[in-house]
PDB file of C-alpha atoms and ligand atoms in Angstrom:
ATOM      1  CA  MET A  24      71.884  75.031 113.618  1.00 61.00           C
ATOM      2  CA  THR A  25      73.424  76.867 116.611  1.00 64.00           C
ATOM      3  CA  ILE A  26      72.196  80.410 117.124  1.00 74.00           C
ATOM      4  CA  PRO A  27      74.798  82.349 119.110  1.00 73.00           C
ATOM      5  CA  PRO A  28      73.826  85.165 121.520  1.00 81.00           C
ATOM      6  CA  SER A  29      72.815  88.491 120.024  1.00 83.00           C
ATOM      7  CA  PHE A  30      75.181  91.334 119.240  1.00 87.00           C
ATOM      8  CA  ASP A  31      74.011  93.247 122.344  1.00 89.00           C
ATOM      9  CA  VAL A  32      74.451  90.304 124.721  1.00 87.00           C
ATOM     10  CA  ILE A  33      78.020  89.740 123.538  1.00 89.00           C
ATOM     11  CA  GLY A  34      78.621  93.517 123.554  1.00 91.00           C
ATOM     12  CA  LYS A  35      77.843  93.703 127.287  1.00 91.00           C
ATOM     13  CA  LYS A  36      80.460  91.043 128.065  1.00 89.00           C
ATOM     14  CA  LEU A  37      83.010  92.352 125.573  1.00 92.00           C
ATOM     15  CA  PRO A  38      85.200  94.160 128.165  1.00 91.00           C
ATOM     16  CA  ASP A  39      85.478  90.917 130.185  1.00 90.00           C
ATOM     17  CA  ILE A  40      86.316  88.848 127.114  1.00 90.00           C
ATOM     18  CA  LEU A  41      88.928  91.403 126.032  1.00 89.00           C
ATOM     19  CA  HIS A  42      90.393  91.449 129.531  1.00 87.00           C
ATOM     20  CA  PHE A  43      91.182  87.729 129.352  1.00 84.00           C
ATOM     21  CA  ILE A  44      92.481  87.948 125.794  1.00 83.00           C
ATOM     22  CA  SER A  45      94.831  90.828 126.685  1.00 75.00           C
ATOM     23  CA  LEU A  46      96.169  88.944 129.697  1.00 72.00           C
ATOM     24  CA  LYS A  47      97.312  86.109 127.465  1.00 66.00           C
ATOM     25  CA  ASN A  48      98.271  87.949 124.280  1.00 67.00           C
ATOM     26  CA  THR A  49     100.665  90.801 124.602  1.00 62.00           C
ATOM     27  CA  GLU A  50     101.558  90.850 120.903  1.00 66.00           C
ATOM     28  CA  THR A  51      98.182  91.599 119.334  1.00 69.00           C
ATOM     29  CA  ASN A  52      96.779  94.993 120.151  1.00 74.00           C
ATOM     30  CA  ILE A  53      93.132  94.038 120.644  1.00 80.00           C
ATOM     31  CA  ALA A  54      92.221  97.405 122.146  1.00 81.00           C
ATOM     32  CA  GLY A  55      92.587  98.997 118.721  1.00 90.00           C
ATOM     33  CA  PHE A  56      90.102  96.787 116.928  1.00 93.00           C
ATOM     34  CA  ASP A  57      86.686  98.072 115.920  1.00 94.00           C
ATOM     35  CA  GLU A  58      84.031  97.019 118.447  1.00 94.00           C
ATOM     36  CA  LYS A  59      81.552  95.748 115.856  1.00 94.00           C
ATOM     37  CA  PHE A  60      84.257  93.659 114.230  1.00 94.00           C
ATOM     38  CA  LEU A  61      85.199  92.152 117.608  1.00 95.00           C
ATOM     39  CA  ILE A  62      81.611  91.257 118.488  1.00 95.00           C
ATOM     40  CA  VAL A  63      80.868  89.726 115.078  1.00 94.00           C
ATOM     41  CA  THR A  64      84.084  87.673 115.261  1.00 95.00           C
ATOM     42  CA  ILE A  65      83.197  86.364 118.746  1.00 95.00           C
ATOM     43  CA  GLN A  66      79.678  85.588 117.527  1.00 94.00           C
ATOM     44  CA  LYS A  67      81.068  83.568 114.597  1.00 93.00           C
ATOM     45  CA  ARG A  68      83.471  81.714 116.872  1.00 94.00           C
ATOM     46  CA  MET A  69      80.704  80.846 119.360  1.00 94.00           C
ATOM     47  CA  ALA A  70      78.495  79.574 116.520  1.00 92.00           C
ATOM     48  CA  ALA A  71      81.355  77.412 115.219  1.00 92.00           C
ATOM     49  CA  LEU A  72      81.863  75.928 118.695  1.00 93.00           C
ATOM     50  CA  GLY A  73      78.137  75.440 119.279  1.00 92.00           C
ATOM     51  CA  CYS A  74      78.413  77.663 122.364  1.00 92.00           C
ATOM     52  CA  LEU A  75      75.073  79.261 123.273  1.00 90.00           C
ATOM     53  CA  LYS A  76      75.876  81.202 126.450  1.00 93.00           C
ATOM     54  CA  VAL A  77      78.266  84.102 126.566  1.00 94.00           C
ATOM     55  CA  ASP A  78      79.260  83.238 130.163  1.00 94.00           C
ATOM     56  CA  ASN A  79      80.335  79.785 129.029  1.00 94.00           C
ATOM     57  CA  TYR A  80      82.474  81.332 126.326  1.00 95.00           C
ATOM     58  CA  LEU A  81      83.939  83.754 128.850  1.00 94.00           C
ATOM     59  CA  GLY A  82      84.935  80.794 131.023  1.00 94.00           C
ATOM     60  CA  LEU A  83      86.531  79.088 128.059  1.00 94.00           C
ATOM     61  CA  ILE A  84      88.520  82.119 127.006  1.00 92.00           C
ATOM     62  CA  ALA A  85      89.672  82.695 130.614  1.00 90.00           C
ATOM     63  CA  GLU A  86      90.989  79.159 131.043  1.00 91.00           C
ATOM     64  CA  ASN A  87      91.928  77.836 127.666  1.00 91.00           C
ATOM     65  CA  GLN A  88      95.015  79.222 125.941  1.00 89.00           C
ATOM     66  CA  GLU A  89      94.215  77.348 122.720  1.00 91.00           C
ATOM     67  CA  GLU A  90      90.798  79.005 122.460  1.00 92.00           C
ATOM     68  CA  ASN A  91      92.432  82.334 123.123  1.00 89.00           C
ATOM     69  CA  ALA A  92      94.849  81.735 120.249  1.00 88.00           C
ATOM     70  CA  SER A  93      92.045  80.543 117.927  1.00 91.00           C
ATOM     71  CA  LEU A  94      90.030  83.696 118.544  1.00 92.00           C
ATOM     72  CA  ILE A  95      93.053  85.921 117.977  1.00 89.00           C
ATOM     73  CA  LYS A  96      93.789  84.093 114.716  1.00 88.00           C
ATOM     74  CA  LEU A  97      90.220  84.770 113.527  1.00 90.00           C
ATOM     75  CA  MET A  98      90.765  88.458 114.238  1.00 90.00           C
ATOM     76  CA  GLN A  99      93.892  88.614 112.123  1.00 87.00           C
ATOM     77  CA  VAL A 100      92.156  88.639 108.771  1.00 92.00           C
ATOM     78  CA  GLY A 101      94.757  88.064 106.060  1.00 94.00           C
ATOM     79  CA  TYR A 102      92.507  87.406 103.085  1.00 96.00           C
ATOM     80  CA  SER A 103      93.510  88.919  99.762  1.00 97.00           C
ATOM     81  CA  GLU A 104      93.052  88.456  96.007  1.00 97.00           C
ATOM     82  CA  PHE A 105      94.896  89.354  92.845  1.00 98.00           C
ATOM     83  CA  PHE A 106      93.387  92.536  91.332  1.00 97.00           C
ATOM     84  CA  ARG A 107      90.957  92.509  94.271  1.00 96.00           C
ATOM     85  CA  ASN A 108      89.138  95.651  93.178  1.00 94.00           C
ATOM     86  CA  PRO A 109      89.347  95.528  89.374  1.00 94.00           C
ATOM     87  CA  PHE A 110      87.906  99.047  88.973  1.00 94.00           C
ATOM     88  CA  THR A 111      90.687 100.512  91.137  1.00 95.00           C
ATOM     89  CA  PHE A 112      93.390  98.765  89.127  1.00 96.00           C
ATOM     90  CA  ALA A 113      91.773  99.817  85.824  1.00 95.00           C
ATOM     91  CA  THR A 114      91.720 103.440  87.030  1.00 96.00           C
ATOM     92  CA  ILE A 115      95.365 103.242  88.063  1.00 96.00           C
ATOM     93  CA  GLU A 116      96.290 101.853  84.657  1.00 95.00           C
ATOM     94  CA  THR A 117      94.303 104.263  82.501  1.00 95.00           C
ATOM     95  CA  ILE A 118      94.353 107.515  84.502  1.00 96.00           C
ATOM     96  CA  LEU A 119      96.903 107.581  87.316  1.00 96.00           C
ATOM     97  CA  LEU A 120      99.895 105.911  85.696  1.00 95.00           C
ATOM     98  CA  PRO A 121      99.915 108.205  82.640  1.00 94.00           C
ATOM     99  CA  ARG A 122      99.698 111.163  85.083  1.00 93.00           C
ATOM    100  CA  LEU A 123     102.582 109.876  87.205  1.00 93.00           C
ATOM    101  CA  VAL A 124     104.757 109.173  84.164  1.00 91.00           C
ATOM    102  CA  LYS A 125     104.118 112.688  82.807  1.00 89.00           C
ATOM    103  CA  GLN A 126     104.907 114.210  86.186  1.00 86.00           C
ATOM    104  CA  ARG A 127     108.147 112.227  86.416  1.00 82.00           C
ATOM    105  CA  LYS A 128     109.222 113.425  82.978  1.00 75.00           C
ATOM    106  CA  LYS A 129     108.614 117.043  83.989  1.00 71.00           C
ATOM    107  CA  THR A 130     110.496 116.825  87.242  1.00 67.00           C
ATOM    108  CA  SER A 131     112.927 114.040  86.218  1.00 57.00           C
ATOM    109  CA  THR A 132     113.085 112.833  89.829  1.00 65.00           C
ATOM    110  CA  GLY A 133     113.812 109.215  88.970  1.00 81.00           C
ATOM    111  CA  GLU A 134     111.651 106.306  90.057  1.00 91.00           C
ATOM    112  CA  ILE A 135     107.931 106.185  90.806  1.00 94.00           C
ATOM    113  CA  ARG A 136     107.551 104.886  94.355  1.00 95.00           C
ATOM    114  CA  PHE A 137     104.747 102.590  95.540  1.00 97.00           C
ATOM    115  CA  TRP A 138     103.950 101.158  98.971  1.00 98.00           C
ATOM    116  CA  SER A 139     101.490  98.340  99.657  1.00 98.00           C
ATOM    117  CA  ALA A 140     101.101  98.907 103.398  1.00 98.00           C
ATOM    118  CA  ALA A 141      99.094  95.804 104.424  1.00 97.00           C
ATOM    119  CA  CYS A 142     100.089  93.427 101.659  1.00 98.00           C
ATOM    120  CA  ALA A 143      99.053  90.121 103.334  1.00 97.00           C
ATOM    121  CA  ASN A 144     100.299  87.260 101.123  1.00 98.00           C
ATOM    122  CA  GLY A 145     101.507  89.565  98.346  1.00 98.00           C
ATOM    123  CA  GLN A 146      98.616  89.437  95.886  1.00 98.00           C
ATOM    124  CA  GLU A 147      98.130  93.216  95.958  1.00 98.00           C
ATOM    125  CA  PRO A 148     101.746  94.315  95.277  1.00 98.00           C
ATOM    126  CA  TYR A 149     102.244  91.529  92.716  1.00 98.00           C
ATOM    127  CA  SER A 150      99.076  92.697  90.893  1.00 98.00           C
ATOM    128  CA  LEU A 151     100.584  96.159  90.772  1.00 98.00           C
ATOM    129  CA  ALA A 152     103.911  94.799  89.467  1.00 98.00           C
ATOM    130  CA  MET A 153     102.121  92.903  86.661  1.00 98.00           C
ATOM    131  CA  LEU A 154     100.178  96.030  85.769  1.00 97.00           C
ATOM    132  CA  LEU A 155     103.354  98.162  85.673  1.00 97.00           C
ATOM    133  CA  GLU A 156     105.268  95.634  83.576  1.00 97.00           C
ATOM    134  CA  ASP A 157     102.352  95.358  81.121  1.00 96.00           C
ATOM    135  CA  TYR A 158     102.102  99.148  80.964  1.00 95.00           C
ATOM    136  CA  ARG A 159     105.812  99.433  80.281  1.00 93.00           C
ATOM    137  CA  GLU A 160     105.540  96.899  77.458  1.00 94.00           C
ATOM    138  CA  THR A 161     102.444  98.320  75.735  1.00 94.00           C
ATOM    139  CA  THR A 162     103.406 101.990  75.950  1.00 92.00           C
ATOM    140  CA  LYS A 163     107.146 101.417  75.391  1.00 91.00           C
ATOM    141  CA  GLN A 164     107.651 104.049  78.088  1.00 84.00           C
ATOM    142  CA  LEU A 165     110.643 104.073  80.333  1.00 82.00           C
ATOM    143  CA  LEU A 166     109.026 103.409  83.718  1.00 88.00           C
ATOM    144  CA  PRO A 167     111.512 103.217  86.577  1.00 92.00           C
ATOM    145  CA  TYR A 168     109.599 102.175  89.683  1.00 95.00           C
ATOM    146  CA  ARG A 169     109.973 100.554  93.091  1.00 96.00           C
ATOM    147  CA  ILE A 170     107.329  98.667  95.052  1.00 98.00           C
ATOM    148  CA  PHE A 171     107.714  98.253  98.818  1.00 98.00           C
ATOM    149  CA  ALA A 172     105.266  95.828 100.429  1.00 98.00           C
ATOM    150  CA  THR A 173     104.819  95.418 104.171  1.00 98.00           C
ATOM    151  CA  ASP A 174     102.617  93.637 106.679  1.00 97.00           C
ATOM    152  CA  ILE A 175     102.649  92.976 110.408  1.00 94.00           C
ATOM    153  CA  ASN A 176     102.222  89.221 109.899  1.00 93.00           C
ATOM    154  CA  MET A 177     105.482  87.321 109.224  1.00 94.00           C
ATOM    155  CA  GLU A 178     103.688  84.132 108.183  1.00 94.00           C
ATOM    156  CA  LEU A 179     101.853  85.969 105.409  1.00 96.00           C
ATOM    157  CA  LEU A 180     105.067  87.716 104.341  1.00 98.00           C
ATOM    158  CA  ASP A 181     106.788  84.317 104.034  1.00 98.00           C
ATOM    159  CA  GLN A 182     104.007  83.169 101.698  1.00 98.00           C
ATOM    160  CA  ALA A 183     104.358  86.411  99.759  1.00 98.00           C
ATOM    161  CA  THR A 184     108.111  86.077  99.252  1.00 98.00           C
ATOM    162  CA  SER A 185     107.738  82.425  98.206  1.00 98.00           C
ATOM    163  CA  GLY A 186     105.536  83.609  95.305  1.00 98.00           C
ATOM    164  CA  TYR A 187     103.597  80.325  95.333  1.00 98.00           C
ATOM    165  CA  TYR A 188      99.788  80.357  94.979  1.00 98.00           C
ATOM    166  CA  SER A 189      97.073  77.708  94.797  1.00 97.00           C
ATOM    167  CA  GLU A 190      95.034  77.506  91.605  1.00 95.00           C
ATOM    168  CA  LYS A 191      91.949  78.742  93.458  1.00 94.00           C
ATOM    169  CA  SER A 192      93.651  81.960  94.540  1.00 95.00           C
ATOM    170  CA  LEU A 193      94.278  82.957  90.909  1.00 96.00           C
ATOM    171  CA  ASP A 194      90.571  83.376  90.081  1.00 89.00           C
ATOM    172  CA  ASN A 195      90.640  87.084  89.183  1.00 88.00           C
ATOM    173  CA  LEU A 196      93.565  86.842  86.776  1.00 96.00           C
ATOM    174  CA  THR A 197      93.021  86.998  83.031  1.00 95.00           C
ATOM    175  CA  LEU A 198      94.263  83.989  81.092  1.00 96.00           C
ATOM    176  CA  ARG A 199      96.804  86.243  79.396  1.00 97.00           C
ATOM    177  CA  ARG A 200      98.312  87.320  82.733  1.00 97.00           C
ATOM    178  CA  LEU A 201      98.209  83.792  84.102  1.00 97.00           C
ATOM    179  CA  LYS A 202     100.176  82.470  81.117  1.00 97.00           C
ATOM    180  CA  LYS A 203     102.592  85.365  81.097  1.00 97.00           C
ATOM    181  CA  TRP A 204     103.418  85.729  84.776  1.00 98.00           C
ATOM    182  CA  PHE A 205     102.905  82.287  86.352  1.00 98.00           C
ATOM    183  CA  VAL A 206     104.529  78.868  86.023  1.00 98.00           C
ATOM    184  CA  PRO A 207     102.654  75.686  87.091  1.00 97.00           C
ATOM    185  CA  ALA A 208     104.334  73.974  90.069  1.00 96.00           C
ATOM    186  CA  ASN A 209     103.263  71.357  92.652  1.00 94.00           C
ATOM    187  CA  GLY A 210      99.550  71.589  91.861  1.00 94.00           C
ATOM    188  CA  GLY A 211      99.602  75.402  92.071  1.00 96.00           C
ATOM    189  CA  TYR A 212     101.567  78.206  90.439  1.00 98.00           C
ATOM    190  CA  ASN A 213     104.803  80.100  91.049  1.00 98.00           C
ATOM    191  CA  ILE A 214     104.900  83.742  90.105  1.00 98.00           C
ATOM    192  CA  THR A 215     107.762  84.468  87.672  1.00 98.00           C
ATOM    193  CA  GLU A 216     111.106  85.720  88.975  1.00 98.00           C
ATOM    194  CA  GLU A 217     110.641  88.991  87.106  1.00 97.00           C
ATOM    195  CA  ILE A 218     107.521  89.867  89.105  1.00 98.00           C
ATOM    196  CA  ARG A 219     108.860  88.407  92.355  1.00 98.00           C
ATOM    197  CA  ARG A 220     111.973  90.565  92.147  1.00 97.00           C
ATOM    198  CA  ALA A 221     109.899  93.673  91.439  1.00 97.00           C
ATOM    199  CA  VAL A 222     108.559  93.739  95.024  1.00 98.00           C
ATOM    200  CA  ASP A 223     110.572  94.454  98.149  1.00 98.00           C
ATOM    201  CA  PHE A 224     108.831  92.747 101.130  1.00 98.00           C
ATOM    202  CA  SER A 225     109.464  93.560 104.793  1.00 98.00           C
ATOM    203  CA  VAL A 226     107.707  93.489 108.132  1.00 97.00           C
ATOM    204  CA  PHE A 227     106.222  96.780 109.321  1.00 96.00           C
ATOM    205  CA  ASP A 228     103.570  97.655 111.919  1.00 94.00           C
ATOM    206  CA  LEU A 229     101.433 100.587 110.811  1.00 95.00           C
ATOM    207  CA  LEU A 230     100.839 101.402 114.475  1.00 93.00           C
ATOM    208  CA  ASN A 231     104.537 101.746 115.224  1.00 91.00           C
ATOM    209  CA  GLU A 232     104.772 105.302 116.525  1.00 90.00           C
ATOM    210  CA  ASN A 233     108.483 105.709 115.856  1.00 92.00           C
ATOM    211  CA  MET A 234     108.542 105.262 112.101  1.00 92.00           C
ATOM    212  CA  ILE A 235     106.572 106.889 109.306  1.00 92.00           C
ATOM    213  CA  SER A 236     107.464 104.460 106.551  1.00 93.00           C
ATOM    214  CA  PRO A 237     109.234 101.109 106.183  1.00 95.00           C
ATOM    215  CA  PRO A 238     112.961 101.456 106.960  1.00 94.00           C
ATOM    216  CA  VAL A 239     113.890  99.592 103.736  1.00 93.00           C
ATOM    217  CA  SER A 240     112.333 102.431 101.734  1.00 92.00           C
ATOM    218  CA  ILE A 241     114.848 104.754 103.484  1.00 91.00           C
ATOM    219  CA  PHE A 242     112.964 107.999 103.002  1.00 86.00           C
ATOM    220  CA  GLY A 243     109.314 107.134 102.210  1.00 87.00           C
ATOM    221  CA  ASN A 244     108.185 109.823  99.763  1.00 92.00           C
ATOM    222  CA  PHE A 245     105.701 107.612  97.997  1.00 96.00           C
ATOM    223  CA  ASP A 246     103.753 108.524  94.887  1.00 96.00           C
ATOM    224  CA  MET A 247     101.098 105.951  95.716  1.00 97.00           C
ATOM    225  CA  VAL A 248     100.224 104.056  98.886  1.00 98.00           C
ATOM    226  CA  PHE A 249      97.806 101.117  99.063  1.00 98.00           C
ATOM    227  CA  CYS A 250      96.133 100.526 102.406  1.00 98.00           C
ATOM    228  CA  CYS A 251      93.213  98.325 101.422  1.00 98.00           C
ATOM    229  CA  ASN A 252      90.909  96.395 103.732  1.00 97.00           C
ATOM    230  CA  LEU A 253      92.736  97.167 106.951  1.00 97.00           C
ATOM    231  CA  LEU A 254      91.184 100.403 108.299  1.00 97.00           C
ATOM    232  CA  ILE A 255      87.846  98.632 108.547  1.00 96.00           C
ATOM    233  CA  TYR A 256      89.154  96.391 111.361  1.00 95.00           C
ATOM    234  CA  TYR A 257      90.373  99.240 113.577  1.00 95.00           C
ATOM    235  CA  ASN A 258      88.552 101.756 115.777  1.00 95.00           C
ATOM    236  CA  ALA A 259      88.384 105.479 114.965  1.00 96.00           C
ATOM    237  CA  ASP A 260      91.416 106.390 117.071  1.00 95.00           C
ATOM    238  CA  TYR A 261      93.645 103.782 115.443  1.00 95.00           C
ATOM    239  CA  ARG A 262      92.325 104.591 111.953  1.00 96.00           C
ATOM    240  CA  ARG A 263      93.333 108.203 112.524  1.00 96.00           C
ATOM    241  CA  LYS A 264      96.830 107.177 113.668  1.00 96.00           C
ATOM    242  CA  ILE A 265      97.284 105.008 110.574  1.00 97.00           C
ATOM    243  CA  LEU A 266      95.935 107.655 108.189  1.00 97.00           C
ATOM    244  CA  GLU A 267      98.248 110.289 109.727  1.00 96.00           C
ATOM    245  CA  LYS A 268     101.210 108.031 109.099  1.00 97.00           C
ATOM    246  CA  LEU A 269     100.187 107.264 105.525  1.00 97.00           C
ATOM    247  CA  SER A 270      99.596 110.923 104.807  1.00 96.00           C
ATOM    248  CA  LYS A 271     103.110 111.784 106.005  1.00 95.00           C
ATOM    249  CA  SER A 272     104.621 109.044 103.867  1.00 96.00           C
ATOM    250  CA  LEU A 273     103.068 110.429 100.652  1.00 96.00           C
ATOM    251  CA  ILE A 274     104.569 113.197  98.525  1.00 94.00           C
ATOM    252  CA  PRO A 275     102.284 116.236  98.025  1.00 93.00           C
ATOM    253  CA  GLY A 276      99.812 115.233  95.304  1.00 93.00           C
ATOM    254  CA  GLY A 277     100.470 111.518  96.000  1.00 95.00           C
ATOM    255  CA  TYR A 278      97.649 108.956  95.904  1.00 97.00           C
ATOM    256  CA  LEU A 279      96.155 106.860  98.696  1.00 97.00           C
ATOM    257  CA  ILE A 280      94.191 103.753  97.698  1.00 98.00           C
ATOM    258  CA  THR A 281      91.837 102.024 100.154  1.00 98.00           C
ATOM    259  CA  GLY A 282      89.094  99.394  99.977  1.00 97.00           C
ATOM    260  CA  PRO A 283      85.693 100.660  98.715  1.00 95.00           C
ATOM    261  CA  ALA A 284      84.082 100.062 102.138  1.00 95.00           C
ATOM    262  CA  GLU A 285      86.681 102.341 103.745  1.00 96.00           C
ATOM    263  CA  ARG A 286      86.046 105.446 101.622  1.00 95.00           C
ATOM    264  CA  HIS A 287      84.071 107.334 104.292  1.00 93.00           C
ATOM    265  CA  PHE A 288      86.871 106.930 106.882  1.00 94.00           C
ATOM    266  CA  VAL A 289      89.350 108.571 104.544  1.00 95.00           C
ATOM    267  CA  LYS A 290      86.969 111.357 103.554  1.00 93.00           C
ATOM    268  CA  GLU A 291      86.285 112.118 107.231  1.00 92.00           C
ATOM    269  CA  PHE A 292      90.034 112.357 107.721  1.00 92.00           C
ATOM    270  CA  GLY A 293      90.135 115.101 105.072  1.00 89.00           C
ATOM    271  CA  PHE A 294      91.541 113.411 101.984  1.00 92.00           C
ATOM    272  CA  HIS A 295      90.040 114.378  98.633  1.00 90.00           C
ATOM    273  CA  GLU A 296      88.603 111.571  96.491  1.00 93.00           C
ATOM    274  CA  THR A 297      90.360 112.258  93.233  1.00 91.00           C
ATOM    275  CA  ILE A 298      87.872 110.432  91.017  1.00 87.00           C
ATOM    276  CA  PHE A 299      84.272 110.430  92.208  1.00 85.00           C
ATOM    277  CA  ASN A 300      83.032 107.208  93.771  1.00 85.00           C
ATOM    278  CA  THR A 301      86.374 105.435  93.744  1.00 90.00           C
ATOM    279  CA  ALA A 302      88.515 104.624  96.744  1.00 95.00           C
ATOM    280  CA  ILE A 303      91.358 106.673  95.266  1.00 97.00           C
ATOM    281  CA  PHE A 304      92.373 109.759  97.217  1.00 97.00           C
ATOM    282  CA  GLN A 305      94.938 112.466  96.662  1.00 95.00           C
ATOM    283  CA  LYS A 306      97.016 114.309  99.206  1.00 93.00           C
ATOM    284  CA  LYS A 307      96.841 118.099  98.837  1.00 85.00           C
ATOM    285  CA  HIS A 308      99.672 119.589  96.781  1.00 79.00           C
ATOM    286  CA  GLN A 309     100.370 122.220  99.449  1.00 67.00           C
ATOM    287  CA  GLU A 310      99.992 121.401 103.158  1.00 52.00           C
TER     288      GLU A 310
HETATM  289  C1  SAM B   2      92.354  91.742 104.904  1.00 82.83           C
HETATM  290  S1  SAM B   2      94.078  91.853 104.713  1.00 82.83           S
HETATM  291  C2  SAM B   2      94.175  92.952 103.323  1.00 82.83           C
HETATM  292  C3  SAM B   2      95.164  92.516 102.278  1.00 82.83           C
HETATM  293  C4  SAM B   2      95.222  93.396 101.034  1.00 82.83           C
HETATM  294  N1  SAM B   2      95.579  94.751 101.343  1.00 82.83           N
HETATM  295  C5  SAM B   2      93.906  93.353 100.295  1.00 82.83           C
HETATM  296  O1  SAM B   2      93.158  94.326 100.314  1.00 82.83           O
HETATM  297  O2  SAM B   2      93.600  92.326  99.682  1.00 82.83           O
HETATM  298  C6  SAM B   2      94.554  92.889 106.086  1.00 82.83           C
HETATM  299  C7  SAM B   2      96.024  92.834 106.355  1.00 82.83           C
HETATM  300  O3  SAM B   2      96.373  93.866 107.268  1.00 82.83           O
HETATM  301  C8  SAM B   2      97.456  93.397 108.059  1.00 82.83           C
HETATM  302  N2  SAM B   2      97.565  94.240 109.254  1.00 82.83           N
HETATM  303  C9  SAM B   2      96.701  94.327 110.303  1.00 82.83           C
HETATM  304  N3  SAM B   2      97.153  95.206 111.218  1.00 82.83           N
HETATM  305  C10 SAM B   2      98.319  95.709 110.739  1.00 82.83           C
HETATM  306  C11 SAM B   2      99.251  96.658 111.224  1.00 82.83           C
HETATM  307  N4  SAM B   2      99.069  97.279 112.395  1.00 82.83           N
HETATM  308  N5  SAM B   2     100.346  96.938 110.481  1.00 82.83           N
HETATM  309  C12 SAM B   2     100.540  96.309 109.288  1.00 82.83           C
HETATM  310  N6  SAM B   2      99.692  95.394 108.780  1.00 82.83           N
HETATM  311  C13 SAM B   2      98.588  95.093 109.479  1.00 82.83           C
HETATM  312  C14 SAM B   2      97.057  91.960 108.354  1.00 82.83           C
HETATM  313  O4  SAM B   2      98.144  91.189 108.771  1.00 82.83           O
HETATM  314  C15 SAM B   2      96.468  91.532 106.992  1.00 82.83           C
HETATM  315  O5  SAM B   2      97.444  90.925 106.200  1.00 82.83           O
END
């Protein structure tokens, strides 16, 4: 087994490694990534290559464009799952949705607006669409809603809009949902047209300083924003920029959902965790 250099050894050479990556990749903003994440990713890559000396890896990254691209690809983590955090989805279904529906009835302001802000291959916004359709059916409530789903990665968005998933990627789904919302095709499954049409996908960079929310949503004003398993890859400065944007895109009293490992970032930023020990936050009603 290859044992790559320690965290500290790679850490010392990190600025040099990043220098060569930045020279060759103008599209990916490496400077914004979290340092620990960068070091661990380089460590994994060196282990996979059987590379024992950080100077050798530095040489490789300086000269070899393919290695540069492979490392960048490893840093663009696009993994997702349907109903990835089941507790979050259960809380949305049993507590937040009834609240939002009640609020809508009081104010009669039309649709409930959702944004999945780093949707990867679509499993997160499609999970939400299934949940909303099931809710509508069981409660017989009129539930006008719109789901906008965005990501920076076009390749993942293409997969998302195709609505095609391998059997393995459906692990978290109940048999009832699988039968109701998926159709077997080419060794995998296609999501039904009803769910596919419920989500509006587009490309959007959360670090774009000129726009608060995806242009297709026209005016933002979301009741609920999902930004799960993205903050963890960025450094404190970039996390703050992203959280500022998401906060602006929410209506007062709107909900922000993150991954469980990201709760402390959001608390530090000043959001209130609406239900203890969840990754569900609420924007203050008055700002
Ligand atoms: C690990 S995936 C999370 C997918 C999904 N939210 C989940 O929790 O299962 C992280 C996603 O963030 C996207 N991403 C990274 N930086 C981004 C940025 N600046 N703007 C928009 N999306 C970004 C990546 O392309 C990737 O699809």
